[in-house]
Coordinates of C-alpha atoms in Angstrom, one line a residue:
Chain A
X18 CA 99.6 176.4 45.1
X19 CA 96.2 177.1 46.2
X20 CA 93.8 176.9 43.5
X21 CA 92.3 179.8 41.9
X22 CA 88.8 179.7 40.8
X23 CA 88.2 182.3 37.8
X24 CA 84.1 183.0 36.5
X25 CA 82.7 185.8 34.6
X26 CA 78.9 186.7 36.0
X27 CA 75.5 185.0 36.7
X28 CA 73.8 184.8 33.6
X29 CA 77.0 184.5 31.7
X30 CA 76.6 185.4 28.5
X31 CA 80.1 184.9 25.5
X32 CA 82.5 187.7 27.5
X33 CA 81.2 186.0 30.7
X34 CA 82.7 182.8 29.5
X35 CA 85.0 183.5 26.7
X36 CA 86.5 185.8 29.8
X37 CA 87.6 183.0 31.8
X38 CA 88.3 180.4 29.6
X39 CA 91.3 183.2 28.1
X40 CA 92.1 184.7 32.0
X41 CA 93.1 181.1 33.1
X42 CA 95.7 180.3 29.9
X43 CA 96.7 183.8 31.1
X44 CA 97.3 181.9 34.2
X45 CA 99.1 179.5 32.7
X46 CA 101.0 181.3 31.0
X47 CA 102.3 183.2 33.7
X48 CA 103.6 180.5 35.7
X49 CA 99.8 179.7 37.8
X50 CA 98.8 176.0 36.7
X51 CA 95.9 176.1 39.0
X52 CA 93.7 178.4 37.7
X53 CA 90.6 177.4 36.8
X54 CA 87.9 178.4 34.6
X55 CA 84.0 178.1 35.9
X56 CA 80.5 179.7 34.5
X57 CA 78.0 180.5 36.9
X58 CA 75.3 179.3 35.3
X59 CA 73.7 177.6 32.1
X60 CA 75.9 178.1 28.6
X61 CA 73.4 180.2 26.4
X62 CA 73.4 178.8 22.5
X63 CA 74.9 181.6 21.5
X64 CA 78.1 180.5 23.4
X65 CA 78.1 177.5 22.5
X66 CA 78.5 177.9 19.0
X67 CA 81.8 179.9 19.6
X68 CA 82.9 177.5 21.7
X69 CA 81.6 173.9 18.8
X70 CA 83.1 176.7 16.4
X71 CA 87.0 176.6 18.4
X72 CA 86.8 173.2 20.2
X73 CA 87.0 174.5 23.0
X74 CA 84.6 172.6 26.4
X75 CA 82.8 174.3 28.4
X76 CA 84.1 175.8 31.9
X77 CA 82.3 173.8 35.3
X78 CA 79.7 175.3 36.8
X79 CA 80.9 176.3 39.8
X80 CA 79.2 174.4 43.5
X81 CA 82.3 175.1 46.0
X82 CA 82.1 177.1 49.0
X83 CA 84.6 180.5 48.1
X84 CA 85.8 181.1 51.3
X85 CA 88.8 181.9 51.7
X86 CA 89.5 180.3 48.2
X87 CA 91.9 182.0 45.8
X88 CA 89.6 183.6 42.6
X89 CA 90.4 186.2 40.1
X90 CA 86.2 188.1 38.6
X91 CA 86.3 188.1 34.6
X92 CA 83.3 190.4 33.7
X93 CA 82.3 191.7 36.0
X94 CA 82.5 193.0 39.7
X95 CA 79.1 193.4 42.0
X96 CA 79.0 191.0 44.1
X97 CA 75.2 190.4 43.3
X98 CA 76.3 189.5 40.1
X99 CA 79.1 187.2 41.4
X100 CA 79.4 184.0 43.2
X101 CA 77.0 183.0 45.7
X102 CA 79.7 183.3 48.8
X103 CA 82.2 185.6 47.2
X104 CA 82.0 187.8 49.9
X105 CA 83.9 185.7 51.8
X106 CA 86.6 184.6 49.3
X107 CA 90.3 185.3 48.2
X108 CA 89.5 188.5 45.7
X109 CA 93.5 188.4 43.7
X110 CA 92.3 190.5 40.6
X111 CA 89.5 191.8 39.1
X112 CA 89.6 192.2 35.1
X113 CA 86.2 193.8 34.6
X114 CA 84.5 197.1 31.8
X115 CA 81.7 197.9 33.9
X116 CA 81.2 200.7 36.3
X117 CA 82.6 199.5 39.9
X118 CA 79.9 199.2 43.1
X119 CA 79.3 196.9 45.5
X120 CA 82.6 195.5 45.7
X121 CA 85.1 195.3 48.4
X122 CA 88.0 193.8 49.1
X123 CA 89.8 193.7 53.0
X124 CA 93.4 193.3 51.1
X125 CA 95.1 195.2 48.3
X126 CA 94.4 193.8 45.2
X127 CA 94.7 193.8 41.2
X128 CA 92.1 195.4 39.9
X129 CA 92.2 196.6 35.7
X130 CA 89.3 198.3 34.4
X131 CA 88.9 200.3 31.3
X132 CA 85.9 201.4 29.7
X133 CA 85.7 199.4 26.3
X134 CA 82.9 197.7 25.0
X135 CA 84.4 193.9 25.8
X136 CA 86.2 192.3 28.8
X137 CA 88.3 189.8 26.0
X138 CA 90.0 193.3 24.5
X139 CA 91.2 193.4 27.9
X140 CA 92.4 190.1 28.5
X141 CA 93.9 191.4 24.6
X142 CA 96.1 194.2 25.5
X143 CA 97.2 192.0 28.9
X144 CA 98.7 189.7 26.0
X145 CA 99.9 191.8 24.2
X146 CA 102.4 193.8 26.3
X147 CA 103.4 190.6 27.9
X148 CA 104.6 188.3 24.8
X149 CA 102.3 186.0 25.3
X150 CA 100.8 183.5 22.8
X151 CA 97.5 183.3 21.7
X152 CA 96.4 180.4 20.4
X153 CA 93.3 180.4 18.0
X154 CA 91.2 179.0 19.6
X155 CA 92.1 181.6 22.5
X156 CA 91.6 184.6 19.3
X157 CA 88.6 182.6 18.9
X158 CA 86.7 183.0 21.9
X159 CA 88.4 187.0 22.2
X160 CA 86.6 187.7 18.7
X161 CA 83.2 186.1 19.3
X162 CA 82.9 187.8 23.1
X163 CA 84.1 191.3 21.8
X164 CA 81.1 190.8 18.7
X165 CA 78.7 189.9 20.8
X166 CA 79.0 192.2 23.3
X167 CA 79.4 194.7 20.8
X168 CA 76.6 193.7 19.0
X169 CA 79.4 192.5 15.8
X170 CA 80.5 196.3 16.6
X171 CA 77.2 197.8 15.8
X172 CA 76.8 199.0 19.8
X173 CA 78.1 202.5 21.4
X174 CA 79.9 200.4 24.2
X175 CA 81.9 199.4 21.4
X176 CA 85.5 201.5 21.0
X177 CA 87.8 201.5 18.3
X178 CA 89.9 199.1 20.6
X179 CA 87.7 196.3 20.6
X180 CA 87.4 196.6 16.6
X181 CA 91.1 196.6 16.2
X182 CA 91.0 193.5 19.1
X183 CA 89.3 191.9 16.3
X184 CA 91.0 193.3 13.0
X185 CA 93.8 192.3 14.5
X186 CA 93.2 188.5 15.5
X187 CA 90.5 186.9 12.6
X188 CA 93.6 185.6 11.1
X189 CA 94.7 184.2 13.8
X190 CA 91.3 182.7 14.6
X191 CA 91.5 182.3 10.6
X192 CA 87.7 183.3 10.2
X193 CA 85.9 186.2 8.5
X194 CA 84.5 188.7 11.1
X195 CA 81.3 189.7 9.3
X196 CA 80.2 186.1 8.2
X197 CA 81.0 184.3 11.3
X198 CA 79.7 187.5 13.5
X199 CA 76.2 187.1 12.3
X200 CA 75.7 183.3 12.7
X201 CA 77.1 183.8 15.8
X202 CA 74.7 186.1 17.0
X203 CA 72.1 184.4 14.9
X204 CA 72.7 181.2 16.9
X205 CA 71.6 183.3 19.7
X206 CA 69.0 185.2 19.0
X207 CA 66.3 182.2 18.8
X208 CA 64.0 182.8 20.9
X209 CA 60.6 180.8 19.7
X210 CA 62.1 177.6 20.9
X211 CA 62.5 179.5 24.8
X212 CA 60.0 179.7 27.5
X213 CA 59.0 183.4 28.7
X214 CA 60.9 182.5 31.8
X215 CA 64.2 181.1 29.9
X216 CA 63.6 184.6 28.2
X217 CA 63.5 186.7 31.0
X218 CA 66.6 185.3 32.6
X219 CA 69.1 184.2 29.2
X220 CA 70.8 187.9 30.0
X221 CA 69.6 189.2 32.7
X222 CA 70.9 191.4 36.1
X223 CA 70.3 193.1 38.8
X224 CA 70.9 197.0 39.9
X225 CA 70.9 199.2 42.9
X226 CA 68.5 202.2 42.4
X227 CA 68.2 204.7 43.8
X228 CA 65.4 202.7 46.8
X229 CA 64.9 200.3 43.7
X230 CA 66.0 197.4 43.1
X231 CA 65.9 197.0 38.8
X232 CA 66.1 194.0 37.0
X233 CA 67.1 194.5 33.5
X234 CA 67.2 191.1 30.9
X235 CA 67.9 191.5 27.1
X236 CA 67.3 189.0 24.1
X237 CA 68.6 189.1 20.9
X238 CA 66.6 188.7 18.0
X239 CA 66.1 189.5 14.1
X240 CA 62.8 189.9 15.1
X241 CA 60.9 191.4 17.3
X242 CA 57.4 191.1 16.7
X243 CA 58.2 186.9 17.4
X244 CA 59.3 187.6 21.1
X245 CA 56.1 190.4 21.8
X246 CA 53.3 187.3 20.0
X247 CA 53.7 186.2 24.0
X248 CA 53.5 189.7 25.1
X249 CA 51.1 188.3 28.2
X250 CA 53.6 185.6 28.5
X251 CA 56.4 187.8 29.2
X252 CA 54.3 190.1 31.6
X253 CA 53.1 187.5 33.3
X254 CA 57.0 185.8 33.8
X255 CA 58.3 189.2 34.9
X256 CA 55.6 189.5 37.5
X257 CA 56.5 186.4 39.0
X258 CA 60.1 187.0 38.4
X259 CA 59.7 190.3 40.4
X260 CA 57.9 188.6 43.6
X261 CA 60.4 185.6 44.0
X262 CA 63.7 188.1 43.3
X263 CA 62.6 191.2 45.5
X264 CA 62.9 193.3 42.7
X265 CA 61.2 196.5 42.1
X266 CA 61.1 196.6 38.9
X267 CA 62.1 194.7 35.5
X268 CA 62.2 196.0 32.5
X269 CA 63.0 193.4 29.6
X270 CA 64.8 194.7 26.7
X271 CA 64.4 192.9 22.8
X272 CA 67.3 194.2 20.9
X273 CA 67.1 193.8 17.1
X274 CA 70.2 192.3 16.1
X275 CA 69.4 193.3 12.3
X276 CA 68.1 196.9 12.3
X277 CA 70.1 198.4 16.4
X278 CA 66.8 199.0 18.0
X279 CA 65.3 197.9 20.6
X280 CA 61.6 197.2 22.2
X281 CA 61.5 197.9 26.3
X282 CA 58.4 195.8 28.6
X283 CA 57.9 197.2 31.7
X284 CA 56.8 196.1 34.8
X285 CA 56.6 196.9 38.6
X286 CA 56.7 200.4 40.7
X287 CA 57.4 203.6 38.7
X288 CA 57.3 201.3 35.6
X289 CA 56.1 205.1 33.7
X290 CA 59.7 206.3 35.2
X291 CA 61.2 203.9 33.0
X292 CA 59.4 205.7 30.0
X293 CA 60.4 208.7 31.2
X294 CA 64.1 207.7 31.5
X295 CA 63.6 207.8 27.6
X296 CA 61.2 210.4 27.0
X297 CA 59.1 208.5 25.4
X298 CA 55.3 207.6 27.7
X299 CA 54.9 203.8 28.2
X300 CA 51.7 202.5 25.6
X301 CA 50.8 198.5 27.6
X302 CA 53.9 198.9 29.6
X303 CA 55.9 198.6 26.2
X304 CA 57.9 201.5 24.2
X305 CA 60.2 201.5 21.1
X306 CA 63.8 203.0 21.5
X307 CA 65.1 203.3 18.2
X308 CA 69.1 203.0 18.3
X309 CA 69.3 201.6 21.4
X310 CA 71.4 198.9 21.8
X311 CA 73.2 198.8 25.3
X312 CA 72.3 198.1 28.7
X313 CA 75.0 199.2 29.7
X314 CA 75.0 203.3 28.2
X315 CA 72.0 203.3 26.4
X316 CA 69.3 201.9 29.7
X317 CA 71.4 201.6 32.7
X318 CA 72.5 205.3 34.1
X319 CA 69.0 206.4 32.0
X320 CA 67.3 204.5 34.2
X321 CA 69.6 205.4 37.3
X322 CA 69.2 209.1 36.4
X323 CA 65.3 209.3 37.4
X324 CA 65.0 206.5 39.6
X325 CA 68.1 208.5 42.0
Chain B
X16 CA 88.7 220.1 26.8
X17 CA 87.4 220.2 29.9
X18 CA 89.5 220.1 33.2
X19 CA 90.9 217.2 35.6
X20 CA 91.3 217.4 38.6
X21 CA 94.0 215.0 39.8
X22 CA 95.0 214.0 43.8
X23 CA 96.1 211.5 46.7
X24 CA 94.2 211.5 50.2
X25 CA 93.5 213.4 52.9
X26 CA 96.3 214.4 55.2
X27 CA 98.8 213.9 51.9
X28 CA 102.4 211.3 52.4
X29 CA 104.6 212.2 50.1
X30 CA 103.1 209.9 48.5
X31 CA 99.5 211.0 47.8
X32 CA 101.7 215.0 46.9
X33 CA 103.6 213.3 44.4
X34 CA 101.4 210.7 42.8
X35 CA 99.2 213.4 41.7
X36 CA 102.1 215.6 40.1
X37 CA 103.1 212.3 38.5
X38 CA 100.2 211.3 37.6
X39 CA 99.2 215.1 35.6
X40 CA 103.2 214.8 33.8
X41 CA 101.7 211.7 32.6
X42 CA 98.6 213.3 31.4
X43 CA 99.9 215.5 29.6
X44 CA 101.7 213.0 27.4
X45 CA 99.2 211.5 27.0
X46 CA 97.6 215.0 25.2
X47 CA 95.4 216.2 27.8
X48 CA 96.6 219.3 28.8
X49 CA 93.3 220.7 31.2
X50 CA 94.8 217.5 34.2
X51 CA 96.2 219.4 36.9
X52 CA 97.6 218.0 40.4
X53 CA 95.3 219.1 43.6
X54 CA 96.1 218.2 47.7
X55 CA 93.4 217.5 50.0
X56 CA 96.0 219.1 52.6
X57 CA 99.1 220.4 54.5
X58 CA 102.1 219.4 53.2
X59 CA 104.5 217.9 55.1
X60 CA 108.3 218.5 56.2
X61 CA 109.5 215.1 54.7
X62 CA 106.4 215.9 50.5
X63 CA 108.0 219.1 51.1
X64 CA 111.8 218.2 51.7
X65 CA 111.2 216.2 48.4
X66 CA 109.5 218.9 46.2
X67 CA 112.2 221.9 47.2
X68 CA 114.5 219.2 46.8
X69 CA 113.7 218.6 42.7
X70 CA 112.0 221.6 42.8
X71 CA 108.7 220.6 42.0
X72 CA 105.9 223.3 42.8
X73 CA 103.5 221.8 45.8
X74 CA 100.2 221.5 44.4
X75 CA 97.2 223.9 45.0
X76 CA 95.0 223.1 47.6
X77 CA 91.2 221.8 46.1
X78 CA 89.0 224.2 47.0
X79 CA 86.4 223.8 43.9
X80 CA 83.1 222.0 44.6
X81 CA 84.0 218.5 42.6
X82 CA 80.0 218.3 41.1
X83 CA 80.1 216.7 37.7
X84 CA 84.2 217.5 37.3
X85 CA 86.5 214.8 35.9
X86 CA 88.8 213.5 38.5
X87 CA 91.2 211.1 38.7
X88 CA 92.4 209.6 41.8
X89 CA 95.8 208.3 43.1
X90 CA 96.9 206.9 46.0
X91 CA 93.4 206.0 47.4
X92 CA 90.2 204.7 46.6
X93 CA 87.8 204.8 49.9
X94 CA 85.1 208.0 50.0
X95 CA 85.5 208.7 53.2
X96 CA 90.0 209.3 52.5
X97 CA 89.1 211.7 49.4
X98 CA 87.8 214.7 48.5
X99 CA 84.1 216.1 50.4
X100 CA 82.4 216.0 46.9
X101 CA 84.0 213.2 45.1
X102 CA 81.0 210.9 45.4
X103 CA 79.1 213.9 43.2
X104 CA 82.5 214.0 40.2
X105 CA 83.2 211.6 37.8
X106 CA 86.0 209.1 38.0
X107 CA 87.4 208.5 35.3
X108 CA 90.5 206.9 36.1
X109 CA 92.1 205.4 40.1
X110 CA 95.6 204.6 40.0
X111 CA 96.3 202.9 43.7
X112 CA 97.7 199.9 45.6
X113 CA 95.8 199.9 48.1
X114 CA 92.3 197.7 48.8
X115 CA 89.0 199.0 47.5
X116 CA 86.0 200.0 49.4
X117 CA 83.3 202.4 49.7
X118 CA 84.0 202.9 46.1
X119 CA 81.5 203.1 43.7
X120 CA 81.1 204.5 39.7
X121 CA 78.3 205.5 37.8
X122 CA 80.3 204.5 34.5
X123 CA 82.7 202.1 33.3
X124 CA 86.7 203.6 34.0
X125 CA 89.9 203.3 34.2
X126 CA 91.0 201.5 37.4
X127 CA 94.7 200.2 37.8
X128 CA 95.3 198.9 40.9
X129 CA 98.6 196.8 42.1
X130 CA 99.3 195.5 46.2
X131 CA 102.4 197.1 45.3
X132 CA 104.3 198.7 48.5
X133 CA 102.8 201.9 47.1
X134 CA 101.2 204.4 44.1
X135 CA 104.2 205.9 41.9
X136 CA 106.2 202.1 41.9
X137 CA 102.8 201.9 39.5
X138 CA 102.6 204.8 37.5
X139 CA 106.4 204.0 36.8
X140 CA 104.8 201.4 35.0
X141 CA 102.8 203.3 32.8
X142 CA 105.5 205.1 31.7
X143 CA 107.1 202.1 31.0
X144 CA 104.3 200.5 29.0
X145 CA 103.9 203.8 26.7
X146 CA 107.1 204.4 26.8
X147 CA 107.1 207.9 28.1
X148 CA 109.9 209.9 28.9
X149 CA 110.3 210.6 32.4
X150 CA 112.1 213.5 33.2
X151 CA 114.8 213.7 36.6
X152 CA 112.0 215.9 38.4
X153 CA 109.1 213.2 38.1
X154 CA 112.5 210.7 38.2
X155 CA 113.0 212.2 41.4
X156 CA 109.6 212.2 43.4
X157 CA 108.5 208.6 41.7
X158 CA 112.3 207.6 44.3
X159 CA 110.2 210.0 47.3
X160 CA 107.4 208.4 46.9
X161 CA 108.8 205.0 47.0
X162 CA 111.2 205.6 49.9
X163 CA 108.2 206.7 52.1
X164 CA 105.8 204.4 51.3
X165 CA 108.6 201.4 52.4
X166 CA 110.6 203.3 55.3
X167 CA 113.9 203.1 52.8
X168 CA 113.2 199.6 51.4
X169 CA 112.3 197.6 55.3
X170 CA 109.2 197.8 55.7
X171 CA 107.2 194.8 54.7
X172 CA 104.7 196.0 53.1
X173 CA 108.1 196.7 50.4
X174 CA 108.1 194.3 47.1
X175 CA 110.5 193.6 44.8
X176 CA 109.1 196.0 42.0
X177 CA 108.8 198.8 44.5
X178 CA 113.4 197.9 44.6
X179 CA 113.2 197.5 41.2
X180 CA 111.9 201.0 40.3
X181 CA 113.4 203.4 43.0
X182 CA 116.8 201.4 41.4
X183 CA 115.8 202.0 37.7
X184 CA 115.2 205.4 38.6
X185 CA 118.3 206.8 41.0
X186 CA 120.4 207.2 38.1
X187 CA 117.7 209.5 36.2
X188 CA 117.2 211.0 39.6
X189 CA 121.1 211.2 39.8
X190 CA 120.9 210.6 43.6
X191 CA 121.6 208.0 46.1
X192 CA 119.2 206.3 46.8
X193 CA 120.7 205.6 50.9
X194 CA 122.0 209.5 51.5
X195 CA 119.0 211.4 49.5
X196 CA 116.2 208.7 51.0
X197 CA 117.6 209.3 54.8
X198 CA 117.9 212.9 54.9
X199 CA 114.3 212.9 53.4
X200 CA 113.3 210.6 56.0
X201 CA 114.6 212.6 59.2
X202 CA 113.3 215.6 57.6
X203 CA 109.7 214.4 58.0
X204 CA 110.8 213.0 61.5
X205 CA 111.5 215.7 63.7
X206 CA 109.2 215.2 66.8
X207 CA 111.1 218.3 68.4
X208 CA 108.8 221.3 67.2
X209 CA 105.1 219.1 67.4
X210 CA 103.3 219.4 70.5
X211 CA 101.7 215.4 71.7
X212 CA 98.7 215.8 70.5
X213 CA 100.3 217.0 67.2
X214 CA 102.2 213.7 67.4
X215 CA 99.3 211.8 68.5
X216 CA 97.3 212.8 65.5
X217 CA 99.8 212.9 62.7
X218 CA 98.3 209.5 61.3
X219 CA 96.1 208.3 62.9
X220 CA 93.6 205.8 62.7
X221 CA 90.8 203.8 64.8
X222 CA 90.4 200.4 64.4
X223 CA 87.5 198.3 65.5
X224 CA 88.1 195.1 67.3
X225 CA 86.3 192.7 68.4
X226 CA 84.3 194.9 71.1
X227 CA 86.8 197.7 71.6
X228 CA 87.3 200.5 69.4
X229 CA 91.1 200.9 68.9
X230 CA 93.0 203.9 67.8
X231 CA 97.1 203.4 67.1
X232 CA 98.9 206.3 65.7
X233 CA 102.3 206.3 64.3
X234 CA 106.0 208.2 65.1
X235 CA 108.0 208.2 62.4
X236 CA 111.6 209.2 64.5
X237 CA 115.3 209.3 64.0
X238 CA 115.3 209.2 68.4
X239 CA 112.5 207.3 70.0
X240 CA 113.7 209.0 73.2
X241 CA 113.8 212.2 72.5
X242 CA 109.8 212.0 71.9
X243 CA 109.7 209.3 75.1
X244 CA 110.7 212.4 77.4
X245 CA 107.8 213.2 77.0
X246 CA 105.7 210.5 78.0
X247 CA 104.0 211.9 80.5
X248 CA 102.4 214.3 77.9
X249 CA 102.2 211.9 76.1
X250 CA 100.0 209.1 78.5
X251 CA 97.6 213.0 79.4
X252 CA 97.0 213.8 76.0
X253 CA 96.2 209.9 75.3
X254 CA 93.8 209.5 77.7
X255 CA 92.4 212.6 76.3
X256 CA 91.6 211.7 73.1
X257 CA 90.2 208.4 74.4
X258 CA 88.1 210.0 75.8
X259 CA 86.9 212.5 73.3
X260 CA 86.8 210.0 70.4
X261 CA 85.7 207.0 72.8
X262 CA 88.2 204.6 72.1
X263 CA 88.3 201.9 74.1
X264 CA 92.9 201.7 73.5
X265 CA 95.4 204.1 72.1
X266 CA 98.5 202.6 70.6
X267 CA 101.1 205.2 69.8
X268 CA 103.7 203.5 67.9
X269 CA 106.8 205.2 67.7
X270 CA 109.4 204.5 64.8
X271 CA 112.9 203.9 65.1
X272 CA 113.5 204.9 60.8
X273 CA 117.3 204.6 60.7
X274 CA 117.0 200.7 62.6
X275 CA 113.4 200.2 61.3
X276 CA 112.0 199.2 65.2
X277 CA 110.1 200.9 67.5
X278 CA 109.0 201.6 70.2
X279 CA 105.0 201.3 72.0
X280 CA 103.0 203.3 74.1
X281 CA 99.2 201.7 76.0
X282 CA 96.9 203.9 77.5
X283 CA 93.4 202.5 78.3
X284 CA 91.4 199.2 78.6
X285 CA 93.3 195.6 78.6
X286 CA 96.2 197.5 77.5
X287 CA 98.4 194.6 79.4
X288 CA 96.8 192.6 76.5
X289 CA 98.4 195.0 73.8
X290 CA 102.4 193.2 75.3
X291 CA 100.1 189.4 74.5
X292 CA 100.3 190.3 71.5
X293 CA 103.7 191.0 70.5
X294 CA 104.4 188.5 74.1
X295 CA 105.9 190.8 76.5
X296 CA 104.9 192.9 79.1
X297 CA 104.5 196.5 78.7
X298 CA 106.8 198.2 81.5
X299 CA 104.9 202.0 82.4
X300 CA 102.6 201.4 79.5
X301 CA 105.5 200.4 77.1
X302 CA 107.7 198.3 75.3
X303 CA 110.3 198.3 72.3
X304 CA 109.4 196.4 69.5
X305 CA 112.6 195.4 67.4
X306 CA 111.9 195.1 63.4
X307 CA 108.2 196.2 62.8
X308 CA 108.0 199.2 61.1
X309 CA 104.2 198.9 59.5
X310 CA 101.6 199.3 61.8
X311 CA 98.7 197.6 58.8
X312 CA 101.1 193.9 58.4
X313 CA 102.8 193.7 62.2
X314 CA 100.6 196.1 64.8
X315 CA 97.1 195.5 64.0
X316 CA 96.5 191.9 62.8
X317 CA 98.3 191.4 66.2
X318 CA 96.6 193.2 68.3
X319 CA 92.6 192.6 66.9
X320 CA 94.1 188.3 67.0
X321 CA 94.2 189.5 70.7
X322 CA 91.1 191.2 71.3
X323 CA 88.7 189.4 69.3

């Protein structure tokens, strides 16, 4: 049987890494023993906390050319967020919870998307439907992904199905959701030990919006001011990133995971339009956005609207 | 609750019409009573036979502008095969068995694709998973769609899941698959009442192959000779179509749905290469191709190979 490469998006977050590992376990249970999880970037501290807690090794970094290789994508579909050689791969299956765009195949495939808060929630349902065994460490990674994507169930992207999955899994993983979740989020929320460049690339994605390529990075923190103390340093790094990556616009979303608010910093063309998107006027390129925590639901559609 | 528009592709076949009706029944069972099936074109005689047999009314022709309307697509995803205003609609759900291309949404959605022979087979699985009731007429439409897409299970696109679905459904629909299926296919296979131009455009698609644009039409029949009695008339119409459509090559695939063979008629540049593709020598532009029934699997790749 030919190898199957399984991976989440570039700049992997906890859902991207966990869902790749979970899906390779799922594939093994279907009889596909040649399925292997990979990652498209470094493992962040939040994800490392989860992997360490449940004693799971991080997936290998993907270096192979995927031309004519069998591939399963988790937690993404847009080619610009995927492996560089994805267009030449044979995509057999996609499991995702995002919009569909810049995605194309030559042949029919399995595709399962649901508008839930986390890819791991869909994977949980797939295990249930097939009656597959959920081992404690798989349950732990599913919970970690759900808590990460939903910011402990507080994000507007969080659905009843995400909560129900985490509740059903907590006894298998043998953890308390609240205390484990907060420790995990805090592990990923330290910003002082990171360079400005590292903060920008922690969890950044590119989006085609009208004629603009917009880069949107998100930093989780327990102290927004701690990040904005480095305003100038961040602006310089964002300008450099725009030049290097040919982005027209860079939006940095700094999210307070305790109070569930964000402050944005914007650099690039039409940056005032980003203010418009949120009915605010940017001051010094920044604005406070109360209640905003979700890039997918509360940022991307709003900026897409004003730029299209 | 806002209305939900459900429809299959343009030039609807039995799967496109049936799956729209089936999905509106499925939605009603989920509690969505505002879901309505529509069609994007005329109902063909094969589909009409199925609708009459199971006493189901044809869906309404879609005339509404879909801007900001809720939409469910069945049996297609590529926008050029969909409603003209699809790009402005809110696509909530797709159920399909084709490749994914030229498809994009602004927001997350439900998308379920599986590489089976028929959309109705996926719908059957969805009913099973949810424990929904399958009424006799819904079972009948599911079977009709499966038989239509698989040419009574003989097409190489047919999977074990398609066969299993039809077998499981036949007692609910209270029919014999073989005899019902043959009558239904025959109802759609009458060629004497159609002009040569109508036969050519019944089910024709264009393909870029090397430097050639190749047009490939398919006509289902129970009597290949009945079609080839009009050889001269067809050649004249194919020449005119090549001139008008700037096709370099026109291949008409006349498929005997009883014996699962085809005879081709070829007009245009390099027509002898089409013979090469099937290891035969064209006589008078024609060749008999035993066992060939699927354009997608048995014709397009072979001609692409010799022209590229």
